[in-house]
Amino acid sequence: MKTLLYATDYSKNSVSALQLAYNLSQTLGTRLVITHTFNFPTVLGVEGQDDRPILEGNPFKIHRAQLEKFCTEHLGNKWDDPKIQLEPVQNSSVIKGIISKAEEYHAQLIVVGTKGASGLEEIILGSTTKKLIEKAPCPVIAIPNDVLPRNMDTMVYATDFEEEDIHAIQKLTEIAKPLKAKIKVVHISTTEEYAGDLLMEWFKDMLESKVDYPDIEFELLFSEDVFDTLRIYLGVVNADMVVMLEREKKGFLKKWFHRDLVKKMEDYGEIILMSFNEHNHKTLFF
């Protein structure tokens, strides 16, 4: 059975993520594993419930009861399903706790909540989500706290015209197909990237030869402010999700540039972000 892993800290910032994770697991027909890492003061970058050690009782039973309470409050009795498992995990590292469950269940996706940009506080408190995106063994979907449950009708993939992007889009179609979602592949070219139109045609031909999905559109935009142009474009097309490929800390300046863009989108916090990583972008199979 394929698995979607959702990690919570019981805060309001994780409620939207829980509801979307549940809806997504139902649509994709996957098992949903709901986890919470305890014995650590903060989870997923916000104040958690575990700032003191548990002195008595079975900690796993205690935290499973807390997960049940959280799920009942925000999902009603829908969580009481054989395909939904509640799995608290004890670890001094939130990242390692989440990743250990993802590896145990061979998760294809991890869903977490995020606060969105709020100055210095976000730089500190949002660090866990960022580290998870970098280290997770599978793609991560980060849900802003004010996003209501919605259909994923329009997904925007921001491309760098590289072969890794083609693999990532191929995997993205595995989610888009059951959701009947449109994929808009967009590249924002600066004036220095004078061959942007030629690269787009090459990329389209390569993608169409490897990816069999009828509802993909392509857009080439020109701007010196890539982040702001992407932000505006997401609003114009009424995007439900932006999808990006996190590059490794090596390679050409172009990859460094894209990495910076992914970080900005993580901090932007006003749209659902799905992030592949170069080390896991071939792991998504539904």
C-alpha positions as semicolon CSV with decimal commas, in nm:
position;residue;x (nm);y (nm);z (nm)
1;M;0,000;0,000;0,000
2;K;0,131;0,346;-0,087
3;T;0,173;0,586;0,204
4;L;0,133;0,957;0,273
5;L;0,289;1,077;0,600
6;Y;0,152;1,377;0,788
7;A;0,347;1,527;1,080
8;T;0,182;1,752;1,339
9;D;0,273;1,960;1,641
10;Y;-0,094;2,003;1,746
11;S;-0,079;2,376;1,668
12;K;-0,327;2,575;1,460
13;N;-0,063;2,594;1,187
14;S;-0,095;2,220;1,129
15;V;-0,476;2,196;1,106
16;S;-0,501;2,293;0,738
17;A;-0,222;2,046;0,661
18;L;-0,411;1,764;0,838
19;Q;-0,728;1,829;0,641
20;L;-0,545;1,850;0,310
21;A;-0,341;1,536;0,390
22;Y;-0,663;1,347;0,462
23;N;-0,833;1,465;0,142
24;L;-0,523;1,390;-0,064
25;S;-0,487;1,040;0,080
26;Q;-0,853;0,969;0,002
27;T;-0,819;1,086;-0,357
28;L;-0,493;0,901;-0,416
29;G;-0,613;0,589;-0,235
30;T;-0,313;0,577;-0,004
31;R;-0,258;0,488;0,358
32;L;-0,230;0,798;0,580
33;V;0,019;0,782;0,866
34;I;-0,025;1,063;1,120
35;T;0,278;1,120;1,338
36;H;0,398;1,347;1,616
37;T;0,757;1,367;1,743
38;F;0,773;1,407;2,120
39;N;1,048;1,480;2,374
40;F;1,140;1,797;2,187
41;P;1,020;2,151;2,272
42;T;0,913;2,254;1,922
43;V;0,784;2,062;1,623
44;L;0,776;2,186;1,266
45;G;0,890;2,530;1,370
46;V;0,620;2,632;1,616
47;E;0,561;2,604;1,988
48;G;0,468;2,247;2,074
49;Q;0,315;2,064;2,365
50;D;0,625;1,883;2,489
51;D;0,840;2,133;2,675
52;R;0,873;1,909;2,982
53;P;0,963;1,541;3,016
54;I;0,694;1,280;3,073
55;L;0,741;1,147;3,427
56;E;0,479;0,874;3,447
57;G;0,271;0,653;3,223
58;N;0,351;0,504;2,885
59;P;0,461;0,800;2,667
60;F;0,348;0,632;2,345
61;K;-0,003;0,573;2,484
62;I;-0,015;0,931;2,609
63;H;0,087;1,074;2,273
64;R;-0,138;0,842;2,078
65;A;-0,427;0,970;2,292
66;Q;-0,323;1,325;2,206
67;L;-0,316;1,236;1,836
68;E;-0,664;1,082;1,866
69;K;-0,793;1,397;2,034
70;F;-0,638;1,622;1,768
71;C;-0,772;1,414;1,480
72;T;-1,122;1,389;1,633
73;E;-1,131;1,766;1,679
74;H;-1,039;1,842;1,317
75;L;-1,152;1,534;1,122
76;G;-1,443;1,410;1,330
77;N;-1,475;1,031;1,316
78;K;-1,325;1,012;0,965
79;W;-0,981;0,934;1,109
80;D;-1,107;0,604;1,258
81;D;-1,031;0,410;0,942
82;P;-0,810;0,104;0,879
83;K;-0,612;0,304;0,622
84;I;-0,526;0,573;0,879
85;Q;-0,258;0,500;1,138
86;L;-0,157;0,715;1,435
87;E;0,215;0,681;1,503
88;P;0,382;0,895;1,772
89;V;0,760;0,875;1,761
90;Q;1,014;0,954;2,032
91;N;1,325;1,132;1,918
92;S;1,537;1,422;2,038
93;S;1,541;1,551;1,679
94;V;1,215;1,643;1,510
95;I;1,368;1,595;1,167
96;K;1,503;1,250;1,249
97;G;1,174;1,150;1,409
98;I;0,971;1,240;1,100
99;I;1,224;1,087;0,861
100;S;1,237;0,764;1,064
101;K;0,860;0,720;1,019
102;A;0,881;0,813;0,651
103;E;1,145;0,546;0,602
104;E;0,963;0,288;0,814
105;Y;0,648;0,318;0,603
106;H;0,826;0,394;0,273
107;A;0,626;0,716;0,244
108;Q;0,583;0,866;-0,103
109;L;0,489;1,209;0,035
110;I;0,531;1,403;0,359
111;V;0,277;1,675;0,445
112;V;0,350;1,940;0,708
113;G;0,215;2,278;0,813
114;T;0,409;2,601;0,793
115;K;0,360;2,949;0,935
116;G;0,464;3,164;0,644
117;A;0,687;3,469;0,656
118;S;0,695;3,673;0,974
119;G;1,035;3,833;0,994
120;L;1,300;3,705;1,233
121;E;1,053;3,469;1,400
122;E;1,005;3,280;1,073
123;I;1,379;3,251;1,018
124;I;1,408;3,069;1,352
125;L;1,075;2,889;1,381
126;G;1,045;2,790;1,018
127;S;1,382;2,620;1,009
128;T;1,245;2,271;1,075
129;T;1,028;2,267;0,764
130;K;1,321;2,392;0,556
131;K;1,553;2,123;0,692
132;L;1,289;1,859;0,632
133;I;1,261;1,962;0,267
134;E;1,639;1,929;0,235
135;K;1,673;1,592;0,408
136;A;1,347;1,402;0,353
137;P;1,360;1,075;0,159
138;C;1,055;1,179;-0,045
139;P;0,888;1,501;-0,168
140;V;0,743;1,737;0,094
141;I;0,422;1,940;0,074
142;A;0,421;2,247;0,302
143;I;0,076;2,391;0,382
144;P;0,032;2,751;0,508
145;N;-0,184;2,775;0,817
146;D;-0,463;2,979;0,654
147;V;-0,515;2,760;0,346
148;L;-0,863;2,611;0,338
149;P;-0,928;2,258;0,206
150;R;-0,941;2,283;-0,171
151;N;-0,924;2,095;-0,496
152;M;-0,579;2,090;-0,655
153;D;-0,700;2,213;-0,993
154;T;-0,391;2,408;-1,099
155;M;-0,031;2,317;-1,023
156;V;0,251;2,546;-1,133
157;Y;0,593;2,389;-1,183
158;A;0,880;2,640;-1,193
159;T;1,144;2,496;-1,425
160;D;1,514;2,558;-1,490
161;F;1,505;2,369;-1,823
162;E;1,710;2,080;-1,685
163;E;1,677;1,704;-1,715
164;E;1,602;1,673;-1,343
165;D;1,294;1,891;-1,399
166;I;1,161;1,642;-1,653
167;H;1,188;1,357;-1,403
168;A;1,018;1,568;-1,135
169;I;0,730;1,667;-1,366
170;Q;0,690;1,303;-1,465
171;K;0,644;1,216;-1,097
172;L;0,414;1,514;-1,045
173;T;0,175;1,375;-1,305
174;E;0,125;1,072;-1,079
175;I;-0,048;1,305;-0,835
176;A;-0,206;1,535;-1,092
177;K;-0,379;1,256;-1,282
178;P;-0,613;1,130;-1,005
179;L;-0,673;1,492;-0,903
180;K;-0,752;1,585;-1,266
181;A;-0,524;1,883;-1,221
182;K;-0,373;2,109;-1,483
183;I;0,006;2,149;-1,475
184;K;0,147;2,483;-1,586
185;V;0,520;2,467;-1,653
186;V;0,666;2,816;-1,622
187;H;1,015;2,954;-1,667
188;I;1,107;3,313;-1,584
189;S;1,400;3,427;-1,795
190;T;1,626;3,722;-1,722
191;T;1,778;3,935;-1,998
192;E;2,107;3,751;-1,948
193;E;1,933;3,426;-2,044
194;Y;1,893;3,537;-2,403
195;A;1,812;3,188;-2,534
196;G;1,509;3,139;-2,311
197;D;1,264;3,085;-2,599
198;L;1,490;2,827;-2,766
199;L;1,538;2,646;-2,438
200;M;1,162;2,638;-2,382
201;E;1,105;2,469;-2,719
202;W;1,380;2,216;-2,647
203;F;1,236;2,149;-2,302
204;K;0,882;2,106;-2,438
205;D;1,001;1,851;-2,694
206;M;1,198;1,659;-2,431
207;L;0,909;1,660;-2,185
208;E;0,649;1,554;-2,439
209;S;0,870;1,262;-2,547
210;K;0,894;1,132;-2,189
211;V;0,573;1,239;-2,016
212;D;0,230;1,124;-2,130
213;Y;-0,006;1,374;-1,966
214;P;-0,248;1,576;-2,181
215;D;-0,309;1,873;-1,952
216;I;0,031;2,045;-1,944
217;E;0,077;2,405;-2,053
218;F;0,400;2,603;-2,095
219;E;0,471;2,967;-2,019
220;L;0,788;3,171;-2,070
221;L;0,809;3,503;-1,885
222;F;1,082;3,767;-1,888
223;S;1,175;3,963;-1,577
224;E;1,474;4,074;-1,370
225;D;1,283;3,998;-1,047
226;V;1,217;3,626;-1,074
227;F;1,055;3,580;-0,733
228;D;0,812;3,869;-0,762
229;T;0,715;3,772;-1,116
230;L;0,648;3,414;-1,007
231;R;0,442;3,538;-0,712
232;I;0,226;3,753;-0,942
233;Y;0,192;3,472;-1,196
234;L;0,065;3,234;-0,927
235;G;-0,212;3,481;-0,850
236;V;-0,299;3,544;-1,216
237;V;-0,347;3,173;-1,292
238;N;-0,515;3,110;-0,955
239;A;-0,260;2,842;-0,869
240;D;-0,344;2,596;-0,593
241;M;0,013;2,472;-0,557
242;V;0,360;2,572;-0,669
243;V;0,604;2,287;-0,731
244;M;0,981;2,326;-0,733
245;L;1,294;2,113;-0,738
246;E;1,540;2,181;-0,457
247;R;1,894;2,166;-0,594
248;E;2,191;2,019;-0,413
249;K;2,464;2,248;-0,276
250;K;2,683;2,210;-0,579
251;G;2,690;2,272;-0,948
252;F;2,657;2,581;-1,160
253;L;2,550;2,929;-1,058
254;K;2,214;2,855;-1,217
255;K;2,149;2,589;-0,955
256;W;2,245;2,827;-0,675
257;F;1,999;3,078;-0,822
258;H;1,718;2,825;-0,827
259;R;1,797;2,715;-0,472
260;D;1,757;3,074;-0,356
261;L;1,421;3,092;-0,532
262;V;1,299;2,777;-0,356
263;K;1,398;2,926;-0,021
264;K;1,203;3,243;-0,098
265;M;0,894;3,043;-0,190
266;E;0,925;2,847;0,135
267;D;0,926;3,174;0,327
268;Y;0,651;3,330;0,116
269;G;0,393;3,114;0,290
270;E;0,080;3,215;0,098
271;I;0,049;2,914;-0,129
272;I;0,093;2,540;-0,094
273;L;0,450;2,443;-0,183
274;M;0,550;2,099;-0,304
275;S;0,924;2,053;-0,305
276;F;1,115;1,773;-0,470
277;N;1,483;1,734;-0,396
278;E;1,751;1,615;-0,636
279;H;1,821;1,318;-0,409
280;N;1,457;1,202;-0,388
281;H;1,278;1,330;-0,697
282;K;1,259;0,983;-0,854
283;T;1,096;0,819;-0,551
284;L;0,731;0,914;-0,605
285;F;0,519;0,622;-0,728
286;F;0,138;0,604;-0,706
